[in-house]
PDB file of C-alpha atoms in Angstrom:
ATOM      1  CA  UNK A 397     135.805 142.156 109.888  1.00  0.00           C
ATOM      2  CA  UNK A 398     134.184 145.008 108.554  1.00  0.00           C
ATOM      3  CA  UNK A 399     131.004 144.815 109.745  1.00  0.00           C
ATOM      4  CA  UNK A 400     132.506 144.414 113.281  1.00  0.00           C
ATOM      5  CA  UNK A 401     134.782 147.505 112.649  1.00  0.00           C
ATOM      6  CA  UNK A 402     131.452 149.407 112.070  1.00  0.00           C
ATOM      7  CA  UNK A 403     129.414 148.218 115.168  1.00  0.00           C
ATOM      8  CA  UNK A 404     132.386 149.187 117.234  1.00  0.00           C
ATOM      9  CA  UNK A 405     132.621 152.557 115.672  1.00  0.00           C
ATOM     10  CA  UNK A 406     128.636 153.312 116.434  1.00  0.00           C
ATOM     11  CA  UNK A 407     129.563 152.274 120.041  1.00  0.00           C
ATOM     12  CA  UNK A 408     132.093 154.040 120.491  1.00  0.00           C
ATOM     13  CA  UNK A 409     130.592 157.061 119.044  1.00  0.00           C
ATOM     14  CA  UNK A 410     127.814 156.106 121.569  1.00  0.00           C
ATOM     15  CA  UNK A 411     130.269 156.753 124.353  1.00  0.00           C
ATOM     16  CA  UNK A 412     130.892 159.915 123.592  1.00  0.00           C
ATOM     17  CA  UNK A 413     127.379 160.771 123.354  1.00  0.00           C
ATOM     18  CA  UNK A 414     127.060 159.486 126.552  1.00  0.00           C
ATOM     19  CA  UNK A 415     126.032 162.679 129.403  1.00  0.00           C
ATOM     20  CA  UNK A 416     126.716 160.909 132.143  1.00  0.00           C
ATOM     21  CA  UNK A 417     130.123 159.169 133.048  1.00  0.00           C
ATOM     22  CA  UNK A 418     129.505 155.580 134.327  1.00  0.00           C
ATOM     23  CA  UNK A 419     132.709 155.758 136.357  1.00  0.00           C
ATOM     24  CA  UNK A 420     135.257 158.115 137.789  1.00  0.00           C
ATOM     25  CA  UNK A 421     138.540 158.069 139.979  1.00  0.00           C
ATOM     26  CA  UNK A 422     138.107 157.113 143.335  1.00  0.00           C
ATOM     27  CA  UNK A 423     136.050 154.020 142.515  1.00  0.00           C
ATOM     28  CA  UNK A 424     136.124 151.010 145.088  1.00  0.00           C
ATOM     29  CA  UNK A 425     134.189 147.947 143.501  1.00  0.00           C
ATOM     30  CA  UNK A 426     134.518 144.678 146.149  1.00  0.00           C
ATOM     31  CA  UNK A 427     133.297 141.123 144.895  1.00  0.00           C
ATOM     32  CA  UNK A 428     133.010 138.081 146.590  1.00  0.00           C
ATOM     33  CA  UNK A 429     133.323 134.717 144.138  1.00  0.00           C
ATOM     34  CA  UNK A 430     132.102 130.993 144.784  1.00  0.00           C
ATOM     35  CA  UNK A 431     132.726 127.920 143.020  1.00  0.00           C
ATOM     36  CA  UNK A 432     130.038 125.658 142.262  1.00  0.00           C
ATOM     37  CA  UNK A 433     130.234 121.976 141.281  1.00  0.00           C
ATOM     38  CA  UNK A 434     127.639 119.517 141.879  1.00  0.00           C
ATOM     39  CA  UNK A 435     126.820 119.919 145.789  1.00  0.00           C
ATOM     40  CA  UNK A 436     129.777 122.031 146.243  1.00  0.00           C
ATOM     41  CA  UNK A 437     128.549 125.676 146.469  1.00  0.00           C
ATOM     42  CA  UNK A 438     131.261 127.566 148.369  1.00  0.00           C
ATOM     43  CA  UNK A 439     132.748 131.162 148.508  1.00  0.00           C
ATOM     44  CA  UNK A 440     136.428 130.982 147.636  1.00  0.00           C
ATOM     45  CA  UNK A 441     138.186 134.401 146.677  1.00  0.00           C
ATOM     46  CA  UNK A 442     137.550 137.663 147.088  1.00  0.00           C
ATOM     47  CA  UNK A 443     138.478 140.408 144.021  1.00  0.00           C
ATOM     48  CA  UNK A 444     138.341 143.947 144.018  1.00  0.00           C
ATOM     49  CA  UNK A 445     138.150 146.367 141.182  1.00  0.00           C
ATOM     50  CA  UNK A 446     139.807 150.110 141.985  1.00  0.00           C
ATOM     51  CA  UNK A 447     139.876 152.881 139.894  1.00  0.00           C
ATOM     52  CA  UNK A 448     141.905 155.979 139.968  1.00  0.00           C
ATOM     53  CA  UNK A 449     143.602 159.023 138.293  1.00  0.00           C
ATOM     54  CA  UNK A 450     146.982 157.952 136.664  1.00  0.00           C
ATOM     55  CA  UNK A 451     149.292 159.158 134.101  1.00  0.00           C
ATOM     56  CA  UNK A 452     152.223 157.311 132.181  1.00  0.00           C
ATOM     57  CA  UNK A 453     155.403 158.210 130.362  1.00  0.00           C
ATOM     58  CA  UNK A 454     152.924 162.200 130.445  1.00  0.00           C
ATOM     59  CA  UNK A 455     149.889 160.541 129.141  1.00  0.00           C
ATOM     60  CA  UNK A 456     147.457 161.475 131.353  1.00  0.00           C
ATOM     61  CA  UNK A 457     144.639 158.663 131.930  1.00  0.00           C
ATOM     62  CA  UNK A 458     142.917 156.470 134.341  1.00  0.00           C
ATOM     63  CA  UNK A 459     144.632 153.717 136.335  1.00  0.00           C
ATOM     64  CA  UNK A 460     142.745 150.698 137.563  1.00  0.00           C
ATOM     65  CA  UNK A 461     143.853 147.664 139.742  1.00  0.00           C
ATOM     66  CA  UNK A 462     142.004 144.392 139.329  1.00  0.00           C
ATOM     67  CA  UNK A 463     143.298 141.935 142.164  1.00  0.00           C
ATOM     68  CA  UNK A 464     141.988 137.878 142.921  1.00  0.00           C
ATOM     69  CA  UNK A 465     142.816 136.136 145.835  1.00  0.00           C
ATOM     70  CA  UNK A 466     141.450 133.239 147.239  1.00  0.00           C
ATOM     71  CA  UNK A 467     140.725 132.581 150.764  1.00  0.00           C
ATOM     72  CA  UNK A 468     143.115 130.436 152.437  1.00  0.00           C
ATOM     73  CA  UNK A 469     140.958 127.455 153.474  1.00  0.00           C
ATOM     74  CA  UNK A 470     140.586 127.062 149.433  1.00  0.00           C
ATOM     75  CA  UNK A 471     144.457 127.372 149.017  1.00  0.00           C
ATOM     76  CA  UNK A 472     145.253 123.931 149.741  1.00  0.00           C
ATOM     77  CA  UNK A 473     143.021 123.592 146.376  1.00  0.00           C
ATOM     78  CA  UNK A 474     143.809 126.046 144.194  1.00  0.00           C
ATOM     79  CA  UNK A 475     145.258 129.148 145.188  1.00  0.00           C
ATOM     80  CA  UNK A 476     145.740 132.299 142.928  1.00  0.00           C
ATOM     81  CA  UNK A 477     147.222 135.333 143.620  1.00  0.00           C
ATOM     82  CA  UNK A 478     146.407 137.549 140.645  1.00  0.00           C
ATOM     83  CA  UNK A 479     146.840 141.501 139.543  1.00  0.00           C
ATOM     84  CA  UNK A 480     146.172 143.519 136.877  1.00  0.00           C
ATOM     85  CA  UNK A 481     147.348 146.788 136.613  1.00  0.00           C
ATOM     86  CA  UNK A 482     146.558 148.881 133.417  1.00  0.00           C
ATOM     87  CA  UNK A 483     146.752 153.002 132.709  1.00  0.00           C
ATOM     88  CA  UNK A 484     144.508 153.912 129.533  1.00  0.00           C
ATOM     89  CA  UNK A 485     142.925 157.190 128.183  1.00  0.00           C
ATOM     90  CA  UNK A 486     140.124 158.159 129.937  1.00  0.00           C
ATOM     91  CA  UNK A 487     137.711 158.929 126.666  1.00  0.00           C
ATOM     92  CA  UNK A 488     138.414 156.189 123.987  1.00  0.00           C
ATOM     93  CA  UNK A 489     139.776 153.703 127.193  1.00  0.00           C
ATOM     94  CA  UNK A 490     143.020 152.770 124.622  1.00  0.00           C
ATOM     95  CA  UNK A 491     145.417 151.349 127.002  1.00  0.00           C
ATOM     96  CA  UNK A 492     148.512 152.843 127.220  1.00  0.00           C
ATOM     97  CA  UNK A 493     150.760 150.570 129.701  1.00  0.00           C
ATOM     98  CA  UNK A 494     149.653 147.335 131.510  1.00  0.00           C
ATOM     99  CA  UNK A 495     151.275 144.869 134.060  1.00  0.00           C
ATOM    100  CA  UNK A 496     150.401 141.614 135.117  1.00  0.00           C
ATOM    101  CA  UNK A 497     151.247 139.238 138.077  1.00  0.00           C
ATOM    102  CA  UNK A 498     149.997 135.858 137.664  1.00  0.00           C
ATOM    103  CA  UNK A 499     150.344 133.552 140.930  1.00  0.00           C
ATOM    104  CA  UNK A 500     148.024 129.863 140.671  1.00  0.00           C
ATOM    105  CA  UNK A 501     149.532 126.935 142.240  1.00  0.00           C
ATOM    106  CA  UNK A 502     152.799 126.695 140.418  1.00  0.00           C
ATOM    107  CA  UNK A 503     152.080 128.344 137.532  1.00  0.00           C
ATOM    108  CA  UNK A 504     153.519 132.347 137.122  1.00  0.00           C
ATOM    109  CA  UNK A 505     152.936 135.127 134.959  1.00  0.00           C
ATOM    110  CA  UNK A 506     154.781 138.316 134.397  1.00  0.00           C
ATOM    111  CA  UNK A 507     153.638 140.609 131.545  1.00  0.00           C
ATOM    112  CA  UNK A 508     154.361 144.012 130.773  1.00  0.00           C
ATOM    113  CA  UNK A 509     152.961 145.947 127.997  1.00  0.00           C
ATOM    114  CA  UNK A 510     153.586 149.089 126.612  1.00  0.00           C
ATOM    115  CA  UNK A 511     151.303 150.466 123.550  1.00  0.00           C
ATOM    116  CA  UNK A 512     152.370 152.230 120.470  1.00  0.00           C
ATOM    117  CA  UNK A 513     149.278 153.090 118.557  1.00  0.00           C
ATOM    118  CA  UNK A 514     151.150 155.373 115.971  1.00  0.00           C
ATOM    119  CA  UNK A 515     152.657 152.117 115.015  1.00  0.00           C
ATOM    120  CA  UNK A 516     150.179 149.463 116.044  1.00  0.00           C
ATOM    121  CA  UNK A 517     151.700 147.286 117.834  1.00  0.00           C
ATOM    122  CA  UNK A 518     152.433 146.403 122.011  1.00  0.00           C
ATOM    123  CA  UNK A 519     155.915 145.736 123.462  1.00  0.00           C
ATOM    124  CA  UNK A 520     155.773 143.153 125.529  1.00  0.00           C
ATOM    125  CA  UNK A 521     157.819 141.750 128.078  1.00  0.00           C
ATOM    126  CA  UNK A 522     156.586 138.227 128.888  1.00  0.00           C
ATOM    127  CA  UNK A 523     157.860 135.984 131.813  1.00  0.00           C
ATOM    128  CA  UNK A 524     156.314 132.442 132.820  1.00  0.00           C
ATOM    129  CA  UNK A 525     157.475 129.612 135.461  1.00  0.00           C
ATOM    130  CA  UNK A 526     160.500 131.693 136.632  1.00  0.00           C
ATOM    131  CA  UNK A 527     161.940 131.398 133.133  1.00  0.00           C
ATOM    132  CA  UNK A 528     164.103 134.656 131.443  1.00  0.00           C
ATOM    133  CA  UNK A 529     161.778 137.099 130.329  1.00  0.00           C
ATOM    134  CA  UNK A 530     161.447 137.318 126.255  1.00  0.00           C
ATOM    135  CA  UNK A 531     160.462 140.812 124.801  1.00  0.00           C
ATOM    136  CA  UNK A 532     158.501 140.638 121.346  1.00  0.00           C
ATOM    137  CA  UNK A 533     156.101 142.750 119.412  1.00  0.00           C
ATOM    138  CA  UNK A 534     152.070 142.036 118.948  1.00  0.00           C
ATOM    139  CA  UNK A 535     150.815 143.319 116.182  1.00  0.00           C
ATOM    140  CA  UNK A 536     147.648 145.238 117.157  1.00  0.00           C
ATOM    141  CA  UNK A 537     145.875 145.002 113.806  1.00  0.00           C
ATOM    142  CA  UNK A 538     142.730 146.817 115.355  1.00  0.00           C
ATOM    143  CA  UNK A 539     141.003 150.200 116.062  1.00  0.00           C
ATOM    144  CA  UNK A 540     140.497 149.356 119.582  1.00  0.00           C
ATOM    145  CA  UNK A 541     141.689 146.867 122.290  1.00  0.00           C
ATOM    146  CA  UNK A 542     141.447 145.386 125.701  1.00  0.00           C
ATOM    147  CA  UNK A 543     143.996 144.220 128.139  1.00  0.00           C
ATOM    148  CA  UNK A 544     142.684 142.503 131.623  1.00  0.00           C
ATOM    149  CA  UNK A 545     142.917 145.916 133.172  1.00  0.00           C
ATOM    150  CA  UNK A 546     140.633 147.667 130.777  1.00  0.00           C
ATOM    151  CA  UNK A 547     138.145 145.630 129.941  1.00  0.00           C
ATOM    152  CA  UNK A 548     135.926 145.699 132.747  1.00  0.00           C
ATOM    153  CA  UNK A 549     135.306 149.481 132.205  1.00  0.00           C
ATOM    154  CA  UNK A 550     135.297 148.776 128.105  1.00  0.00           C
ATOM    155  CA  UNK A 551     132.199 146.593 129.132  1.00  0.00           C
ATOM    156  CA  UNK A 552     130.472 149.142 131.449  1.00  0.00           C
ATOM    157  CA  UNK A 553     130.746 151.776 128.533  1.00  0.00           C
ATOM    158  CA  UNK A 554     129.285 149.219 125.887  1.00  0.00           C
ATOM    159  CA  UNK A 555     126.217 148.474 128.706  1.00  0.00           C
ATOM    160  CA  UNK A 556     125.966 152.435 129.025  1.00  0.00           C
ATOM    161  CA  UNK A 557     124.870 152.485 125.263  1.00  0.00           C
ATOM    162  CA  UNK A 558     121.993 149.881 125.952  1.00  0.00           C
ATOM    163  CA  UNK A 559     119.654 151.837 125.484  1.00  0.00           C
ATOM    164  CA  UNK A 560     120.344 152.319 121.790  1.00  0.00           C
ATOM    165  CA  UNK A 561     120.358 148.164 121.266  1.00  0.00           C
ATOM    166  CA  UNK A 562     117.971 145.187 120.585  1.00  0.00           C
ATOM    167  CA  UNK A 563     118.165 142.030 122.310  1.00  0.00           C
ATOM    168  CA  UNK A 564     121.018 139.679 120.521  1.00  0.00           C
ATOM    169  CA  UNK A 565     122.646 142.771 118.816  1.00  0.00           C
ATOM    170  CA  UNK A 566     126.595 142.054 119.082  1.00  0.00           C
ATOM    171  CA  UNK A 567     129.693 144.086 120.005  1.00  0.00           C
ATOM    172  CA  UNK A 568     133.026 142.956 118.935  1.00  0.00           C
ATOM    173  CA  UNK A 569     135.481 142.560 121.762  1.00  0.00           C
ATOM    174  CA  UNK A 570     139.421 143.095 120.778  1.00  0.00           C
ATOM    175  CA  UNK A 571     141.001 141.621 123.621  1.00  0.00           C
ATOM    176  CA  UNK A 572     144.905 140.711 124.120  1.00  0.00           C
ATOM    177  CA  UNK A 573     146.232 138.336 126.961  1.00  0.00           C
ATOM    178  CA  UNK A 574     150.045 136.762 126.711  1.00  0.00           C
ATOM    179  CA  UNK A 575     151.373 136.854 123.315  1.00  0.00           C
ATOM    180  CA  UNK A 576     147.951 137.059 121.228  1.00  0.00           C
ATOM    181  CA  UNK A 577     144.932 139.189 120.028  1.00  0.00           C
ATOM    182  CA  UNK A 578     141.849 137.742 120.336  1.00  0.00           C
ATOM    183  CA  UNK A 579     138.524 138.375 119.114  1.00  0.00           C
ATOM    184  CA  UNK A 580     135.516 138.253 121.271  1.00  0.00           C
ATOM    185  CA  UNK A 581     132.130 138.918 120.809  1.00  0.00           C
ATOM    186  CA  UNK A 582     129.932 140.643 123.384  1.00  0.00           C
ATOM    187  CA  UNK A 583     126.068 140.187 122.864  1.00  0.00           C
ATOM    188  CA  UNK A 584     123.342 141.999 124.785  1.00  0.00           C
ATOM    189  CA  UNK A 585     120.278 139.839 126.029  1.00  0.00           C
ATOM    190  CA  UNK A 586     118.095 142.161 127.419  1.00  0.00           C
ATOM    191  CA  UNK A 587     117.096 143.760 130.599  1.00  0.00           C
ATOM    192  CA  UNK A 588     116.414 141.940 133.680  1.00  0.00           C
ATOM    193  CA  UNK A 589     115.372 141.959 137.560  1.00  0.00           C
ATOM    194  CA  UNK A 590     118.545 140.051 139.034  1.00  0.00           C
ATOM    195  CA  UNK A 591     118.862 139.014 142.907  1.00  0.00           C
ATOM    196  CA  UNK A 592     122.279 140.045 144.202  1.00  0.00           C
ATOM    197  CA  UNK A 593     123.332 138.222 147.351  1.00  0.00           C
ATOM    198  CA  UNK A 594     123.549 140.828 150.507  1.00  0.00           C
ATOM    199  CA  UNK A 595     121.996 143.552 148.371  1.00  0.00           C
ATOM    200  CA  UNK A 596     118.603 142.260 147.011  1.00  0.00           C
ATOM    201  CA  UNK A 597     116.388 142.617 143.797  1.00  0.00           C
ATOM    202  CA  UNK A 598     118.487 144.931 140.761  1.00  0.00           C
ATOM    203  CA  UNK A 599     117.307 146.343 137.730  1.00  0.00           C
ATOM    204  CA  UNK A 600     119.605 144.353 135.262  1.00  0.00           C
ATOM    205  CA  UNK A 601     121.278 145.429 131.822  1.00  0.00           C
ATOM    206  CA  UNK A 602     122.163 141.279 130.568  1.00  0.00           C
ATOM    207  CA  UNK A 603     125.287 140.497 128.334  1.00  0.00           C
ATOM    208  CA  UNK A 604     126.955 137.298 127.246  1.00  0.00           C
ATOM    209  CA  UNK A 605     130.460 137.150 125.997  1.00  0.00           C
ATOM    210  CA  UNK A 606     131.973 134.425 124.445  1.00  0.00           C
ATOM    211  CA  UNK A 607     135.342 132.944 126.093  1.00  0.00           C
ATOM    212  CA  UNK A 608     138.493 131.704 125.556  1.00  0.00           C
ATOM    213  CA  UNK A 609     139.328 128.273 125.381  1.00  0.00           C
ATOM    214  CA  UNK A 610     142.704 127.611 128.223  1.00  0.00           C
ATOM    215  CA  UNK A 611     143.138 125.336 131.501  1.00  0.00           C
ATOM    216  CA  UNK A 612     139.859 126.360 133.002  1.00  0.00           C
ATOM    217  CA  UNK A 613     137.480 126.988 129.623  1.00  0.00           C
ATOM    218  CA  UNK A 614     136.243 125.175 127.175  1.00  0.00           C
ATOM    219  CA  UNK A 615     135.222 128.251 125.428  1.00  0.00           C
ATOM    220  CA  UNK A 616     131.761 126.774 124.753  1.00  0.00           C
ATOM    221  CA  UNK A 617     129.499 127.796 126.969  1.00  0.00           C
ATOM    222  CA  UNK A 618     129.699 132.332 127.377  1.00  0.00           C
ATOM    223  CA  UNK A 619     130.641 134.492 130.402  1.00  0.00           C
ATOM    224  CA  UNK A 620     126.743 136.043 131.426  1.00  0.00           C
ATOM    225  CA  UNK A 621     127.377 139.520 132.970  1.00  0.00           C
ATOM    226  CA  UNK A 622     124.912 141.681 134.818  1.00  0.00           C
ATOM    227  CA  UNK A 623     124.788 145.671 134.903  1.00  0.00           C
ATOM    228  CA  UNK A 624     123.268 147.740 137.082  1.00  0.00           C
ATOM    229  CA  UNK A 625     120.431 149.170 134.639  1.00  0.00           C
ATOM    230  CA  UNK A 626     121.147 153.389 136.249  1.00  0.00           C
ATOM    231  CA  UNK A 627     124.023 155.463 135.887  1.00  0.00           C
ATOM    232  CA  UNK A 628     126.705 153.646 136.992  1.00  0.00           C
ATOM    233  CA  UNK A 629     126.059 150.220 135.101  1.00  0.00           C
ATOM    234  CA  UNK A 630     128.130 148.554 137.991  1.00  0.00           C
ATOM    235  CA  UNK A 631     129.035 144.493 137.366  1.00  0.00           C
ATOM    236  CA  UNK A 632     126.346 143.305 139.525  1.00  0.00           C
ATOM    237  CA  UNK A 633     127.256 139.443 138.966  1.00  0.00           C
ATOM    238  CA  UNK A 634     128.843 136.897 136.318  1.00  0.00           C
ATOM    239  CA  UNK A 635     128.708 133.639 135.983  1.00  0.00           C
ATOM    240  CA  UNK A 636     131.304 131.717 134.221  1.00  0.00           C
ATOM    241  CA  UNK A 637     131.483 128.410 133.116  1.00  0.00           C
ATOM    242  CA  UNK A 638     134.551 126.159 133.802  1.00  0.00           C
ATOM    243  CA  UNK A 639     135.329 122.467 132.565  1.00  0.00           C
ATOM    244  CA  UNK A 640     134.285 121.521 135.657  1.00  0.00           C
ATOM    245  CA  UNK A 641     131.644 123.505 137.819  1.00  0.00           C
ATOM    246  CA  UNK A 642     131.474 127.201 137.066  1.00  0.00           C
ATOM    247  CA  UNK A 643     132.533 130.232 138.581  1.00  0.00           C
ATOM    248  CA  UNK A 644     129.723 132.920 140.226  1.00  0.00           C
ATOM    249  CA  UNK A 645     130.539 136.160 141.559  1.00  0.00           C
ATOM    250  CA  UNK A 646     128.710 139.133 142.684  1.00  0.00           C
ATOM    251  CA  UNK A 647     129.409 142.670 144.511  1.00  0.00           C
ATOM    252  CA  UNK A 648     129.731 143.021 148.106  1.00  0.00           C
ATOM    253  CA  UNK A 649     130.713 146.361 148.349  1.00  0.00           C
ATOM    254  CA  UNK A 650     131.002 150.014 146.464  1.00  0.00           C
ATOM    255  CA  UNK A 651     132.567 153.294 147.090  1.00  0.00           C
ATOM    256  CA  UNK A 652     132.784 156.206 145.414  1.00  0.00           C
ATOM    257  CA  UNK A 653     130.668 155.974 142.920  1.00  0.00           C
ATOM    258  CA  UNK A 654     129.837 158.589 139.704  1.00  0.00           C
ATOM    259  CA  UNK A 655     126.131 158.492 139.912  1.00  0.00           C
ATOM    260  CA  UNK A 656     123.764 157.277 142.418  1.00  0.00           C
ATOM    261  CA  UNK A 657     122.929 153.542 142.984  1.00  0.00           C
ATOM    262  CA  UNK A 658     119.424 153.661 142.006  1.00  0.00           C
ATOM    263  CA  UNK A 659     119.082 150.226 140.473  1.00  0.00           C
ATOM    264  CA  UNK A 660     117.909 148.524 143.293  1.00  0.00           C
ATOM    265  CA  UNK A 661     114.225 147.411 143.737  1.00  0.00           C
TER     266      UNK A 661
END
């Protein structure tokens, strides 16, 4: 654990040596996502990642929305209805509140977190299946951490300090989802020229994180992420393993952007 505190600190020092902002408010990300499995090799949802100015409680931050929904030909399989809502300081990206609605088939999810980092810990309000809602502490236990809502732009900030890495160096990832802190471990594989669907050959910053074992993971096999290698390091693509198929998606769309989009070949 102490090793991994000390990588995170150099990264995070990293982002504030950092001249250039990767991201700002105003930010419009648009993906489109496909399930493959065997033969089957089919676009089914559509997500979108928007960032903006927000404050909470006077904290002054960013706010970002992260919503998934699938298309409603692939309902009759497996429909979700998902969004993740999160205000977090804009330099170190500690989250500050964070809300989550969870619709797939019949299961539900409501979570609401608010941060105390004076006393390290997260109230949480946590509702599932229509149940009562139960409100407990989670011990925090770490100098940093991500919720759903943050750690998309935790990610972009780590690929922003690629330049300063070797191929298979790791970043520890503290990430919390439900009741429990987890931790992750980011490694960077190297740069490389990616095809994106609709948009065509991209200058590639490569990262593999390992994932959690639930419903849809079997937590062997790592998430592979792809950053735009410029300014911006926009999630180009992912890939991500399931226990049956995987899970591809890729950006269709950007507004608003911080820096020019000069990745592309």
């Amino acid at each position: 654990m102490k090793k991994a505190v000390l990588i995170l600190a150099a990264v995070l020092l990293g982002w504030t040596l950092q001249a250039q902002q990767v991201f700002g408010p105003g930010e419009d990300l648009r993906y489109s996502v496909m399930y493959k499995w065997g033969a089957v090799n089919t676009e089914v949802a559509q997500a979108s990642a928007v960032l903006d100015k927000g404050s909470w409680k006077g904290q002054e931050g960013l706010y970002s929305c992260l919503e998934l929904r699938t298309a409603p030909f692939f309902d009759v399989f497996y429909k979700m209805r998902d969004k993740f809502q999160g205000w977090f300081l804009e330099d170190s990206l500690l989250p500050i509140h964070y809300e989550r609605s969870t619709r797939e088939n019949s299961y539900s999810a409501d979570n609401i977190y608010d941060y105390d980092w004076k006393a390290g810990k997260i109230s949480a309000t946590l509702a599932y299946n229509g149940a009562p809602a139960e409100v407990k502490d989670i011990e925090i236990g770490r100098p940093s951490l991500c919720d759903v809502a943050s750690l998309l732009y935790f990610f972009r900030r780590t690929a922003a300090s690629a330049g300063s890495m070797t191929p298979g160096q790791q970043i520890p990832v503290h990430f919390v989802i439900d009741d429990e802190v987890f931790d992750l471990t980011m490694t960077y594989q190297g740069k490389e020229v990616k095809r994106i669907r609709r948009i065509g050959k991209v200058n590639c910053l490569r990262f593999s994180c390992t994932v959690l074992s639930g419903t849809l993971f079997d937590g062997k096999d790592p998430l592979m992420l792809w950053f735009s290698d410029d300014g911006n390091c926009l999630p180009m693509a992912f890939n991500a393993p399931l226990k049956i198929g995987a899970v591809q998606g890729w950006l269709s769309s950007s507004k608003n952007l911080t820096n020019p989009f000069s990745a592309k070949l």
